[in-house]
Structure formats: C-alpha cells, structure tokens
XYZ file of N, CA and C in Angstrom:
309
model
N -15.404 8.723 36.077
C -15.799 8.075 34.826
C -15.047 8.690 33.648
N -14.859 7.900 32.643
C -14.194 8.400 31.452
C -15.137 9.244 30.607
N -14.559 10.181 29.887
C -15.327 11.053 28.991
C -16.081 10.225 27.956
N -15.487 9.131 27.511
C -16.111 8.300 26.474
C -17.502 7.815 26.873
N -17.716 7.627 28.155
C -19.018 7.165 28.628
C -20.114 8.204 28.438
N -19.729 9.466 28.300
C -20.705 10.552 28.160
C -20.867 11.014 26.713
N -20.033 10.509 25.812
C -20.044 10.982 24.428
C -21.210 10.392 23.644
N -21.838 11.221 22.815
C -22.856 10.726 21.883
C -22.199 9.994 20.726
N -21.048 10.506 20.305
C -20.312 9.911 19.193
C -18.820 9.979 19.510
N -18.084 8.997 19.025
C -16.626 8.997 19.092
C -16.164 8.834 17.656
N -15.590 9.909 17.099
C -15.307 9.941 15.669
C -13.898 10.433 15.389
N -13.423 10.141 14.194
C -12.176 10.708 13.700
C -12.418 12.174 13.367
N -11.367 12.892 13.053
C -11.514 14.302 12.678
C -12.454 14.455 11.490
N -12.248 13.663 10.447
C -13.128 13.768 9.285
C -14.542 13.334 9.634
N -14.662 12.376 10.540
C -15.977 11.935 10.995
C -16.719 13.028 11.726
N -15.998 13.807 12.530
C -16.602 14.938 13.246
C -17.130 15.962 12.252
N -16.322 16.298 11.266
C -16.720 17.295 10.262
C -17.960 16.817 9.506
N -17.977 15.561 9.100
C -19.139 15.014 8.386
C -20.377 14.994 9.268
N -20.215 14.570 10.508
C -21.339 14.488 11.437
C -21.972 15.862 11.643
N -21.138 16.874 11.854
C -21.652 18.232 12.047
C -22.376 18.701 10.794
N -21.794 18.452 9.629
C -22.405 18.874 8.375
C -23.737 18.204 8.099
N -23.865 16.948 8.494
C -25.091 16.189 8.236
C -26.131 16.328 9.339
N -25.734 16.873 10.458
C -26.622 16.944 11.614
C -27.614 18.099 11.523
N -28.792 17.868 12.030
C -29.796 18.923 12.132
C -29.602 19.773 13.378
N -28.703 19.323 14.259
C -28.426 20.098 15.468
C -27.597 21.329 15.125
N -27.707 22.354 15.949
C -26.964 23.593 15.696
C -25.927 23.891 16.767
N -25.875 23.088 17.815
C -24.902 23.304 18.879
C -24.209 21.988 19.214
N -22.898 22.067 19.411
C -22.093 20.874 19.641
C -21.035 21.134 20.704
N -20.836 20.163 21.560
C -19.697 20.167 22.477
C -18.663 19.256 21.841
N -17.494 19.798 21.598
C -16.451 19.058 20.898
C -15.281 18.818 21.857
N -14.871 17.563 21.947
C -13.749 17.208 22.821
C -12.627 16.665 21.953
N -11.887 17.588 21.351
C -10.736 17.209 20.536
C -9.788 18.397 20.482
N -8.746 18.303 19.730
C -7.750 19.357 19.604
C -8.433 20.672 19.243
N -8.020 21.740 19.895
C -8.741 23.022 19.766
C -8.759 23.594 18.356
N -7.787 23.271 17.528
C -7.794 23.769 16.146
C -8.972 23.204 15.350
N -9.410 22.013 15.695
C -10.558 21.414 15.010
C -11.809 22.235 15.279
N -11.952 22.712 16.506
C -13.107 23.554 16.852
C -13.071 24.841 16.032
N -11.898 25.440 15.898
C -11.770 26.665 15.082
C -12.133 26.383 13.624
N -11.682 25.265 13.122
C -11.975 24.881 11.743
C -13.475 24.671 11.542
N -14.118 24.023 12.498
C -15.561 23.807 12.411
C -16.319 25.127 12.412
N -15.883 26.080 13.207
C -16.544 27.390 13.262
C -16.455 28.099 11.911
N -15.308 27.954 11.238
C -15.159 28.574 9.918
C -16.029 27.862 8.877
N -16.053 26.543 8.934
C -16.788 25.760 7.930
C -18.299 25.850 8.123
N -18.731 25.937 9.371
C -20.166 25.973 9.683
C -20.474 27.183 10.564
N -20.438 28.385 9.989
C -20.639 29.596 10.807
C -22.044 29.705 11.407
N -22.991 28.947 10.877
C -24.361 28.992 11.392
C -24.568 28.065 12.594
N -23.512 27.339 12.973
C -23.611 26.414 14.102
C -22.687 26.883 15.225
N -23.002 26.474 16.451
C -22.206 26.871 17.613
C -21.430 25.668 18.132
N -20.182 25.943 18.502
C -19.302 24.889 18.997
C -18.728 25.294 20.342
N -18.738 24.337 21.247
C -18.220 24.561 22.585
C -17.125 23.532 22.845
N -15.892 23.993 23.001
C -14.849 23.018 23.331
C -15.061 22.501 24.749
N -14.914 21.200 24.944
C -15.077 20.627 26.286
C -13.999 21.161 27.220
N -12.864 21.562 26.654
C -11.785 22.166 27.424
C -10.992 23.074 26.502
N -10.560 24.202 27.003
C -9.727 25.100 26.191
C -8.259 24.709 26.272
N -7.952 23.713 27.091
C -6.569 23.280 27.281
C -6.167 22.151 26.333
N -7.102 21.637 25.567
C -6.793 20.501 24.691
C -5.877 20.968 23.568
N -4.709 20.381 23.534
C -3.669 20.797 22.601
C -2.863 19.562 22.226
N -2.671 19.327 20.961
C -1.903 18.167 20.516
C -0.520 18.632 20.058
N 0.456 18.363 20.896
C 1.826 18.775 20.602
C 2.310 18.190 19.275
N 2.011 16.924 19.037
C 2.493 16.274 17.815
C 1.879 16.870 16.556
N 0.616 17.292 16.621
C -0.011 17.914 15.448
C 0.672 19.232 15.103
N 1.199 19.916 16.106
C 1.844 21.208 15.878
C 3.223 21.055 15.243
N 3.780 19.853 15.286
C 5.086 19.615 14.666
C 4.989 19.593 13.147
N 3.820 19.284 12.628
C 3.634 19.173 11.180
C 3.234 20.536 10.642
N 4.181 21.187 9.979
C 3.931 22.500 9.391
C 4.150 22.402 7.878
N 3.655 23.386 7.161
C 3.888 23.395 5.711
C 5.383 23.464 5.411
N 6.113 24.228 6.212
C 7.557 24.335 6.019
C 8.238 22.973 6.234
N 7.822 22.249 7.267
C 8.408 20.934 7.541
C 8.098 19.953 6.405
N 6.892 20.015 5.872
C 6.518 19.142 4.759
C 7.343 19.483 3.522
N 7.474 20.776 3.228
C 8.262 21.210 2.079
C 9.711 20.753 2.218
N 10.287 20.964 3.392
C 11.679 20.549 3.611
C 11.842 19.048 3.427
N 10.897 18.289 3.929
C 10.954 16.834 3.808
C 10.878 16.401 2.345
N 9.975 17.022 1.596
C 9.832 16.664 0.177
C 11.062 17.070 -0.633
N 11.647 18.222 -0.307
C 12.815 18.687 -1.052
C 14.059 17.864 -0.749
N 14.239 17.487 0.503
C 15.455 16.776 0.895
C 15.309 15.258 0.820
N 14.065 14.779 0.716
C 13.791 13.343 0.756
C 14.479 12.699 1.966
N 14.480 13.455 3.074
C 15.175 13.035 4.290
C 14.486 11.863 4.988
N 13.177 11.842 4.957
C 12.445 10.823 5.692
C 11.847 9.812 4.732
N 12.053 8.567 5.017
C 11.506 7.502 4.197
C 10.525 6.711 5.056
N 9.365 6.474 4.504
C 8.323 5.753 5.233
C 8.067 4.431 4.536
N 8.017 3.375 5.312
C 7.729 2.051 4.774
C 6.372 1.604 5.298
N 5.504 1.211 4.400
C 4.178 0.720 4.792
C 3.932 -0.623 4.112
N 3.043 -1.376 4.711
C 2.687 -2.674 4.122
C 2.007 -2.444 2.776
N 2.185 -3.388 1.870
C 1.656 -3.255 0.511
C 0.146 -3.048 0.491
N -0.600 -3.773 1.318
C -2.061 -3.622 1.298
C -2.477 -2.218 1.762
N -1.740 -1.642 2.672
C -2.029 -0.271 3.129
C -1.638 0.723 2.048
N -0.487 0.491 1.380
C -0.039 1.378 0.309
C -1.066 1.443 -0.815
N -1.611 0.311 -1.184
C -2.596 0.249 -2.270
C -3.839 1.061 -1.893
N -4.335 0.881 -0.678
C -5.520 1.631 -0.229
C -5.226 3.125 -0.155
N -4.046 3.481 0.355
C -3.683 4.901 0.477
C -3.555 5.543 -0.896
N -2.955 4.827 -1.818
C -2.796 5.375 -3.174
C -4.158 5.609 -3.832
N -5.071 4.674 -3.623
C -6.423 4.823 -4.169
C -7.091 6.083 -3.597
N -6.951 6.295 -2.289
C -7.539 7.474 -1.651
C -6.886 8.751 -2.162
N -5.575 8.759 -2.290
C -4.873 9.945 -2.792
C -5.264 10.246 -4.233
N -5.327 9.230 -5.045
C -5.740 9.428 -6.446
C -7.156 10.001 -6.521
N -8.027 9.527 -5.676
C -9.411 10.040 -5.669
C -9.446 11.505 -5.243
N -8.637 11.864 -4.229
C -8.579 13.255 -3.795
C -8.061 14.154 -4.917
N -7.055 13.699 -5.626
C -6.514 14.470 -6.746
C -7.538 14.586 -7.870
N -8.278 13.519 -8.107
C -9.315 13.540 -9.131
C -10.409 14.563 -8.779
N -10.837 14.556 -7.524
C -11.877 15.492 -7.081
C -11.390 16.939 -7.159
N -10.119 17.150 -6.815
C -9.585 18.517 -6.815
C -9.281 19.024 -8.203
N -9.287 18.134 -9.195
C -9.032 18.556 -10.568
C -7.539 18.659 -10.877
N -6.714 18.109 -10.025
C -5.251 18.175 -10.242
C -4.797 17.135 -11.236
C-alpha cells in the first residue's frame, strides 16, 4: 500500500508547519525531506517529531544555496518566464511578505 493511504494529512511544507503550530498534539510522524523535521524541532521545541525515514533526502532542494541565489541575482544568468496570472499572484504574495517583514 502507498504511504498516502496511512497519512492523516497530506500537506505542503508551509501546511505542515501551520498544522503543527495549530495542533494540540505534541508528537508527529513526518514523512518529508529531513531538513523540514530539523526545522520543526527548532520552531516547536516543546513538540516531538519522528521522521518516517532517515533516508528521505531531496537532491534538488540541496542545489538551491544562498551562494547559488546570490550568483544568479548578480549575473542575471537565469531568466524565468511565467504566465501573467501566476506572476500577478506571486507578486502579491511577495509584496505581502515584504510588508510583514517591514522591508
């Protein structure tokens, strides 16, 4: 059987963080990239997290580093094209994040 059949919730990374924060439960089995489990432990030290596997590793997530982002922004090497309706929604979300952060 697939793991999905046993899951209480199937969420995005931000959804997992919100669910844990809003939950009255104190223990969670997390089946996602292992860095997310480490992040949850730091954010919610009063809760316990159990990775479903210690082997879960996302190679593509490890390619994105602060150095790679800086190099990309400085060289303008990579150009991304998105549909206008997606660009508008993304810009709204980015503007809101900047507003919340006080930038």
